[in-house]
Coordinates of C-alpha atoms in Angstrom, one line a residue:
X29 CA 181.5 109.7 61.1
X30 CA 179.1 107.2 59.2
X31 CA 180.6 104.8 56.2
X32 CA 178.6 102.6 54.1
X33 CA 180.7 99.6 55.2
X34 CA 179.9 100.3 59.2
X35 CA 178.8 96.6 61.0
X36 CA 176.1 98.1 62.8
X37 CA 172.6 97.1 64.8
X38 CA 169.4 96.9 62.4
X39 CA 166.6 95.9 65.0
X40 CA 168.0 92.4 66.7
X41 CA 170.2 92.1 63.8
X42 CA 174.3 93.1 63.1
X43 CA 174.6 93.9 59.6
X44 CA 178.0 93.9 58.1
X45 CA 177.0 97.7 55.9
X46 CA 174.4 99.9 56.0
X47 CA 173.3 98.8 52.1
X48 CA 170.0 96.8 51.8
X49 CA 169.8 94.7 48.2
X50 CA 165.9 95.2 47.5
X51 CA 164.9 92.6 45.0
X52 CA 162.3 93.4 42.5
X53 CA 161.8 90.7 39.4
X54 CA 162.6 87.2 39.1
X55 CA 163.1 86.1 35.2
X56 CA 165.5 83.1 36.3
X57 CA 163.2 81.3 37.7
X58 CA 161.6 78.0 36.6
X59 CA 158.3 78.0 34.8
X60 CA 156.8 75.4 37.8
X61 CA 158.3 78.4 40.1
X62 CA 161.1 75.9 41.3
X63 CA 164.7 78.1 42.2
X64 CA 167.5 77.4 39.7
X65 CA 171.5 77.3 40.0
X66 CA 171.1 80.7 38.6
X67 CA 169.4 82.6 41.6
X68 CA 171.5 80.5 43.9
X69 CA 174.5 81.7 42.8
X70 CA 173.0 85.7 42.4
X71 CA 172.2 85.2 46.0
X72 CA 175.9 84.5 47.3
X73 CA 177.3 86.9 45.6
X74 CA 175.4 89.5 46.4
X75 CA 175.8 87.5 50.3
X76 CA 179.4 87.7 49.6
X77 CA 179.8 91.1 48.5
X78 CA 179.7 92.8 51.8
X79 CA 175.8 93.6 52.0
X80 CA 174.4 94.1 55.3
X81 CA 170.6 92.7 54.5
X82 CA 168.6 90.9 51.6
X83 CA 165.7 91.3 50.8
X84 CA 164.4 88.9 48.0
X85 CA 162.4 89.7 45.0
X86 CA 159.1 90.1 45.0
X87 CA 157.0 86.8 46.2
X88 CA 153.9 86.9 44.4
X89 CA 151.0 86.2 46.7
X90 CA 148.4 85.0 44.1
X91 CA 149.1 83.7 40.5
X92 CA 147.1 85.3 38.2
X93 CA 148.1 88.6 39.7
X94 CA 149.3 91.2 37.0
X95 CA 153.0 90.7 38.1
X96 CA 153.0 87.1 38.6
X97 CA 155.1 85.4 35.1
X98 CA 158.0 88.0 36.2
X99 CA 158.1 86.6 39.9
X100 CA 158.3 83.9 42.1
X101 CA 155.7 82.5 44.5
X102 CA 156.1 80.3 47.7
X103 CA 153.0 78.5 46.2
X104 CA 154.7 75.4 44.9
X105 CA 155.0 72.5 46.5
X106 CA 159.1 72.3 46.7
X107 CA 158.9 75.8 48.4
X108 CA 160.1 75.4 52.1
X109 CA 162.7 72.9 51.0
X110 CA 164.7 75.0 48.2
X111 CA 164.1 78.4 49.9
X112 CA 165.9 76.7 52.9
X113 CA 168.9 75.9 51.0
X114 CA 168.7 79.6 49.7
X115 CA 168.5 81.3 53.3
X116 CA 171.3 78.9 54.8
X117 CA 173.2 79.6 51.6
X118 CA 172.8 83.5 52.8
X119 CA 173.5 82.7 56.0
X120 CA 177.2 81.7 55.6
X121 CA 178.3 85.2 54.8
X122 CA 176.1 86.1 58.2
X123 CA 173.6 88.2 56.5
X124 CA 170.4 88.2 57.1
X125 CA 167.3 87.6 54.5
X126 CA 164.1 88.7 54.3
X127 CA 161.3 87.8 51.8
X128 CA 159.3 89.9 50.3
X129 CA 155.4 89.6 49.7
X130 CA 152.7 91.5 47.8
X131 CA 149.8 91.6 45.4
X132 CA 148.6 94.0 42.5
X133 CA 144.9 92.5 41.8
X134 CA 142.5 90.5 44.0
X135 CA 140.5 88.0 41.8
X136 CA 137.9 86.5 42.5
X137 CA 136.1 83.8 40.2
X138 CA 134.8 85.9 37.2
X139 CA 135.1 89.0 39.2
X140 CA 138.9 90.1 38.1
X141 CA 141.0 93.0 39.3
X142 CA 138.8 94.1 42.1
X143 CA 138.5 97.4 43.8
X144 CA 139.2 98.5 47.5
X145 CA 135.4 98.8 48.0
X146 CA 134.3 95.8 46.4
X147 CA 136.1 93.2 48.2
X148 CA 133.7 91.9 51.1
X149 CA 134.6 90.8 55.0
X150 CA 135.0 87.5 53.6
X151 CA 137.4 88.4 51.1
X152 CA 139.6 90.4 53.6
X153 CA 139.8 87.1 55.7
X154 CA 141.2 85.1 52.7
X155 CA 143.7 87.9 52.1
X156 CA 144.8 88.1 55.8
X157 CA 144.7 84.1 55.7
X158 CA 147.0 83.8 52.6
X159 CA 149.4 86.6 53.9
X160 CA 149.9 85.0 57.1
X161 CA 150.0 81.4 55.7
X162 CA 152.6 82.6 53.4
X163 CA 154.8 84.3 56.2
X164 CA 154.8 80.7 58.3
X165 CA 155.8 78.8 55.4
X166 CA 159.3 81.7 54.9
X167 CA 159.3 81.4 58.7
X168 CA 159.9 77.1 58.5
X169 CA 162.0 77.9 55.3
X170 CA 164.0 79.8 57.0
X171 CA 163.8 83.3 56.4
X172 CA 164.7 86.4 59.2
X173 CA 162.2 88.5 58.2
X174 CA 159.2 89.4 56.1
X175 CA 159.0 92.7 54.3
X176 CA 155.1 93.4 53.9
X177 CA 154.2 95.3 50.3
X178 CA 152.3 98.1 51.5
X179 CA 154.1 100.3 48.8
X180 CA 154.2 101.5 45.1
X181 CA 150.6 100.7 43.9
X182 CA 150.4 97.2 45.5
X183 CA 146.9 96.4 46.3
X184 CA 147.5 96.8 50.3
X185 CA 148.9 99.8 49.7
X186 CA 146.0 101.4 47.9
X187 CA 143.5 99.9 50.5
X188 CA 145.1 102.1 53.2
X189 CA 145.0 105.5 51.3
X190 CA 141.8 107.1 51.1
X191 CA 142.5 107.9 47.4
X192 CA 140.8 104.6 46.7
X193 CA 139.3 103.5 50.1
X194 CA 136.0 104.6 50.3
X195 CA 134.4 102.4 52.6
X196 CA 131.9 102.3 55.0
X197 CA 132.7 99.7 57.5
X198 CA 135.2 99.2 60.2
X199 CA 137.9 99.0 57.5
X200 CA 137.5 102.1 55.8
X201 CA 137.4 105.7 57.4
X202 CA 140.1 107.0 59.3
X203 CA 143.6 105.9 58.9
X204 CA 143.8 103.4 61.6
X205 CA 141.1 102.3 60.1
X206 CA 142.3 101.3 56.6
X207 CA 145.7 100.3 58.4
X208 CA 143.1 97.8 60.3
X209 CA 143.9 94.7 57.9
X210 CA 147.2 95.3 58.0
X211 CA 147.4 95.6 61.7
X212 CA 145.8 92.1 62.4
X213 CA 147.9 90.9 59.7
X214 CA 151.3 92.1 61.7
X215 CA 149.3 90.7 65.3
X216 CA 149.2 86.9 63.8
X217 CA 152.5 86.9 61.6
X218 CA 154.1 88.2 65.5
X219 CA 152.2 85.5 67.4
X220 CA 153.0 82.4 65.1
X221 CA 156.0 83.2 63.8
X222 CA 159.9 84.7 65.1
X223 CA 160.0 86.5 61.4
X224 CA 161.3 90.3 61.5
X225 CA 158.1 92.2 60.4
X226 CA 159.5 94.8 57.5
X227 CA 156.6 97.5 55.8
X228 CA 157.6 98.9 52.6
X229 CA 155.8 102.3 52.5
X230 CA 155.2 104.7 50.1
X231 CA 156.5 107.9 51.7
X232 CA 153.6 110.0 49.1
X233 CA 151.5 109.0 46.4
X234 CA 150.7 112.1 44.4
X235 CA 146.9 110.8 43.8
X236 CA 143.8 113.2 44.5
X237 CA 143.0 113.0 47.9
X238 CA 145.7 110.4 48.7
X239 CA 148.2 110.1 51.3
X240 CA 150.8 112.6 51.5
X241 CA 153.3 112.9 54.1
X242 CA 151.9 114.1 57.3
X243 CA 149.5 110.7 56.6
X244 CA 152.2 108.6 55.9
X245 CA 154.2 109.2 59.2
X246 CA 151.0 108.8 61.1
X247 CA 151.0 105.5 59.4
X248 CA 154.4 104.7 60.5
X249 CA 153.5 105.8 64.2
X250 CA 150.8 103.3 64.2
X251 CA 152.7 100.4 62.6
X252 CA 155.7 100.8 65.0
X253 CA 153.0 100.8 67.4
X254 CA 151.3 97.8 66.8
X255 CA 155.0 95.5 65.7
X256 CA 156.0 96.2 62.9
X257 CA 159.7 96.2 63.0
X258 CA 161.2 98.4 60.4
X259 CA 160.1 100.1 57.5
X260 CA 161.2 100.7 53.9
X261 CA 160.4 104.3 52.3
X262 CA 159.5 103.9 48.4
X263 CA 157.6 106.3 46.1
X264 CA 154.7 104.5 43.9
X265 CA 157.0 104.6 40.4
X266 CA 160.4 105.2 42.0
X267 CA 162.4 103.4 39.2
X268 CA 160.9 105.6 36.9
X269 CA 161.7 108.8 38.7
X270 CA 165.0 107.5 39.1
X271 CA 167.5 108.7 36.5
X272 CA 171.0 109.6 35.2
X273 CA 169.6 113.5 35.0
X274 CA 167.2 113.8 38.2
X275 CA 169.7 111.5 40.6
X276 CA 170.4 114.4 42.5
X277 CA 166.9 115.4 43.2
X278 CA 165.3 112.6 45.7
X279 CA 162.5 113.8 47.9
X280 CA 162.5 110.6 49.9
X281 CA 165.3 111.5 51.9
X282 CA 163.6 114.8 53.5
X283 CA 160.6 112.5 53.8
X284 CA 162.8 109.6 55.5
X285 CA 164.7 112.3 58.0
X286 CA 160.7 113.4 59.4
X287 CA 159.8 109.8 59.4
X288 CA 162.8 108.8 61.2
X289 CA 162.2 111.4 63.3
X290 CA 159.1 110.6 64.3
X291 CA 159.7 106.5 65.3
X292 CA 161.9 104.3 67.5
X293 CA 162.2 101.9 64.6
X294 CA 165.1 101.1 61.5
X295 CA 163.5 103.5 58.6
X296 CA 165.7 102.2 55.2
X297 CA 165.9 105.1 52.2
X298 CA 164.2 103.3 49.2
X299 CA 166.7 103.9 46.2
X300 CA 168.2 106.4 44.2
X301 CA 172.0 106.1 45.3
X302 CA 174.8 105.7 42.6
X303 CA 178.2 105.8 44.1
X304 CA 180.0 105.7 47.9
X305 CA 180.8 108.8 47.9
X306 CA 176.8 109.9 47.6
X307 CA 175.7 107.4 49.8
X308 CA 178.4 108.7 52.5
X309 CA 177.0 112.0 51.9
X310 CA 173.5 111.4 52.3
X311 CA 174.8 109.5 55.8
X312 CA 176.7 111.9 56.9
X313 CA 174.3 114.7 56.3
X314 CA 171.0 113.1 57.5
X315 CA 169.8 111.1 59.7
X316 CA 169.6 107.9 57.5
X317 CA 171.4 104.7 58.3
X318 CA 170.5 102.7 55.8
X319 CA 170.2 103.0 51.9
X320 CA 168.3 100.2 49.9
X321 CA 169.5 99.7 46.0
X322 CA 168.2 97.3 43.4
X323 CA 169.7 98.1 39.9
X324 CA 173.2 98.5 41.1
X325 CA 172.6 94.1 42.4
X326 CA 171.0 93.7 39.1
X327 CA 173.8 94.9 36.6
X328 CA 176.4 93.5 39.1
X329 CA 175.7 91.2 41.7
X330 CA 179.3 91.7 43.6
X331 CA 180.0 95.5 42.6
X332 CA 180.3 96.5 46.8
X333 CA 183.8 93.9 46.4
X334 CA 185.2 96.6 44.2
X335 CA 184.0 99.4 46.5
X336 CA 185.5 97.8 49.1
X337 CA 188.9 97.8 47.0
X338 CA 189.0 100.8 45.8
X339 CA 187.2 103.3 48.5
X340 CA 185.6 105.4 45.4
X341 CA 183.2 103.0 43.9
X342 CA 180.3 104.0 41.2
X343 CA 177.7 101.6 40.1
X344 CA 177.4 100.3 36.8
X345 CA 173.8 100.5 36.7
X346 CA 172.9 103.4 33.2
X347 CA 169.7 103.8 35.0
X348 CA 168.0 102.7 31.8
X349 CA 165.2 101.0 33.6
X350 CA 164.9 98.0 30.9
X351 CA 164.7 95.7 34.2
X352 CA 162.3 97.5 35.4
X353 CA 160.0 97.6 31.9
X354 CA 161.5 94.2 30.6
X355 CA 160.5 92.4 34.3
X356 CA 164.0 91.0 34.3
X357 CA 166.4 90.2 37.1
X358 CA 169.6 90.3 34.4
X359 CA 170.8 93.4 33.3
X360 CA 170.1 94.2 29.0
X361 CA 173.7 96.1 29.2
X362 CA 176.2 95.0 31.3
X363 CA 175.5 90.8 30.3
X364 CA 174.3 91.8 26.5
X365 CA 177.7 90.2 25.3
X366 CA 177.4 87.2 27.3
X367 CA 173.8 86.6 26.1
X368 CA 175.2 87.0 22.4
X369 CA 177.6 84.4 22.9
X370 CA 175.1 82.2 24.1
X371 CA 172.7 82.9 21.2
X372 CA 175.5 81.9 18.9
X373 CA 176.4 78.8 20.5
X374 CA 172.1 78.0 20.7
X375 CA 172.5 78.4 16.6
X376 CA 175.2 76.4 16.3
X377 CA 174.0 73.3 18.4
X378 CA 170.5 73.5 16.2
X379 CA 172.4 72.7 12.9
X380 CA 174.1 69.8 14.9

């Protein structure tokens, strides 16, 4: 019988439970992008809390992209050096880290926000050269693994869905095809690099002629096939779909159980778990071995300490998605009383 607090094997790695934190925003962060005492101290106690894996907020590739003031960047000088303290930090409680990369928009001089089918050979190089350039730098900074945004409306992730990828060279077409920047991506990252190669993947899209699921474990085949190490399943707007009335109703897990199915790699269910006793379920009645949250870390970083305790643990988390619209890393419930007593204590210095 499965438990949420199993040690068990994830690829190369022993996790210490089957929970995965998946980061999202990062509103603690430095204006200059530097870390701050703030996110070190999220990080250990979400380390100490009895997680099996991290994986980070999101990195923002480029930084102009539409997501970039609510995330951080390894595009700063002090980069390597203070993501090194954060992953050794990590590493105490012997968990292992992962970062996590992606882009919304490609810009390019005047030319903003553009499409699948614009972008030229050129411009695919300078993606694939600023993906891999970024992996090497969370490889020397010390990161286990790299989780590769090909999820949610990302721009990777609508370049490899026909929806939107219309084109005519060796890129566009069938699905190996559009995987085919991806693919070389994984082949470099692999050869220059000892990261753990991670693909968040949108398990359906609901677009006109877009991926749906038969696609999408194709797509899994063929990244298993050519290294990718794991994969995350995700739904383009899963934090909106998400909620205190639809919990019960997630069609990623009959997704995840065929995908599963149909590789030898770690598949992680993206989301939608609120208490042990339905992530035990969902264990115990599936294939799944590993459930990914994000809001639960957010409105308490150490809430799996008070699972551990008490054996019948329930998130805090209202599902009221202001994290998600307010791009916020702190929870707008759960710390509204600390944040008053700060504002009070702000008014009070201004008069001194």
């Amino acid at each position: 019988m499965k438990d949420l607090f199993d040690y068990c094997e994830f690829g190369d790695f022993k996790l210490n439970s089957r929970i995965v934190r998946t980061g999202l925003w990062e509103s603690e962060r430095e204006k200059t992008g530097n870390l701050t005492p703030e996110i070190y101290n999220r990080y250990e106690n979400i380390a100490a809390s009895g997680v099996g894996l991290i994986i980070t907020e999101l990195y923002s590739l480029y930084p102009k992209d539409v997501f970039s003031k609510f995330t951080n960047t390894p595009n700063y000088g002090r980069f390597v050096r203070e993501a090194r303290d954060l992953t050794d930090l990590v590493h105490v409680y012997d968990v292992p880290i992962f970062a996590q990369l992606g882009f919304v928009q490609f810009n390019k001089k005047t030319e903003q926000n553009m499409g699948v089918d614009d972008i030229s050979i050129e411009d695919i190089r300078k993606i694939q050269t600023d993906m891999i350039m970024a992996a090497q730098k969370f490889d020397y900074a010390g990161f286990d693994g790299i989780q590769i945004g090909l999820g949610n409306y990302y721009f990777l992730s609508r370049f490899i869905n026909p929806s939107f990828n219309s084109r005519e060279d060796r890129y566009g077409g069938s699905t190996l095809s559009r995987l085919k920047i991806v693919l070389e991506i994984i082949k470099v990252i692999k050869e220059t690099t000892e990261l753990h190669i991670n693909c968040r993947l949108n398990a359906f899209d609901g677009t006109t002629n877009g991926m749906a699921l038969d696609e999408t474990i194709e797509v899994a085949k063929i990244l298993e096939n050519y290294g990718a190490d794991s994969l995350q399943i995700t739904r383009p707007r899963s934090p909106q779909f998400f909620t205190r009335e639809n919990k019960q109703k997630n069609p990623l897990i009959e997704a995840s159980e065929k995908i599963i199915r149909n590789v030898n790699i770690p598949v992680i269910l993206g989301g939608g778990a609120s208490s042990q006793r339905q992530i035990n379920e969902i264990l115990n009645s599936t294939d799944i071995d590993f459930i990914s949250m994000q809001r639960p870390f957010v409105a308490d970083p150490s809430f799996l300490v008070d699972w551990q305790i008490n054996g019948e643990g329930e998130t805090k988390c209202k599902t009221c998605n202001n994290c998600y619209w307010k791009k916020t890393s702190t929870c707008f419930i759960n710390r509204s009383a600390k944040w008053d007593v700060e504002s009070e204590i702000k008014k009070e210095d201004s008069f001194l």
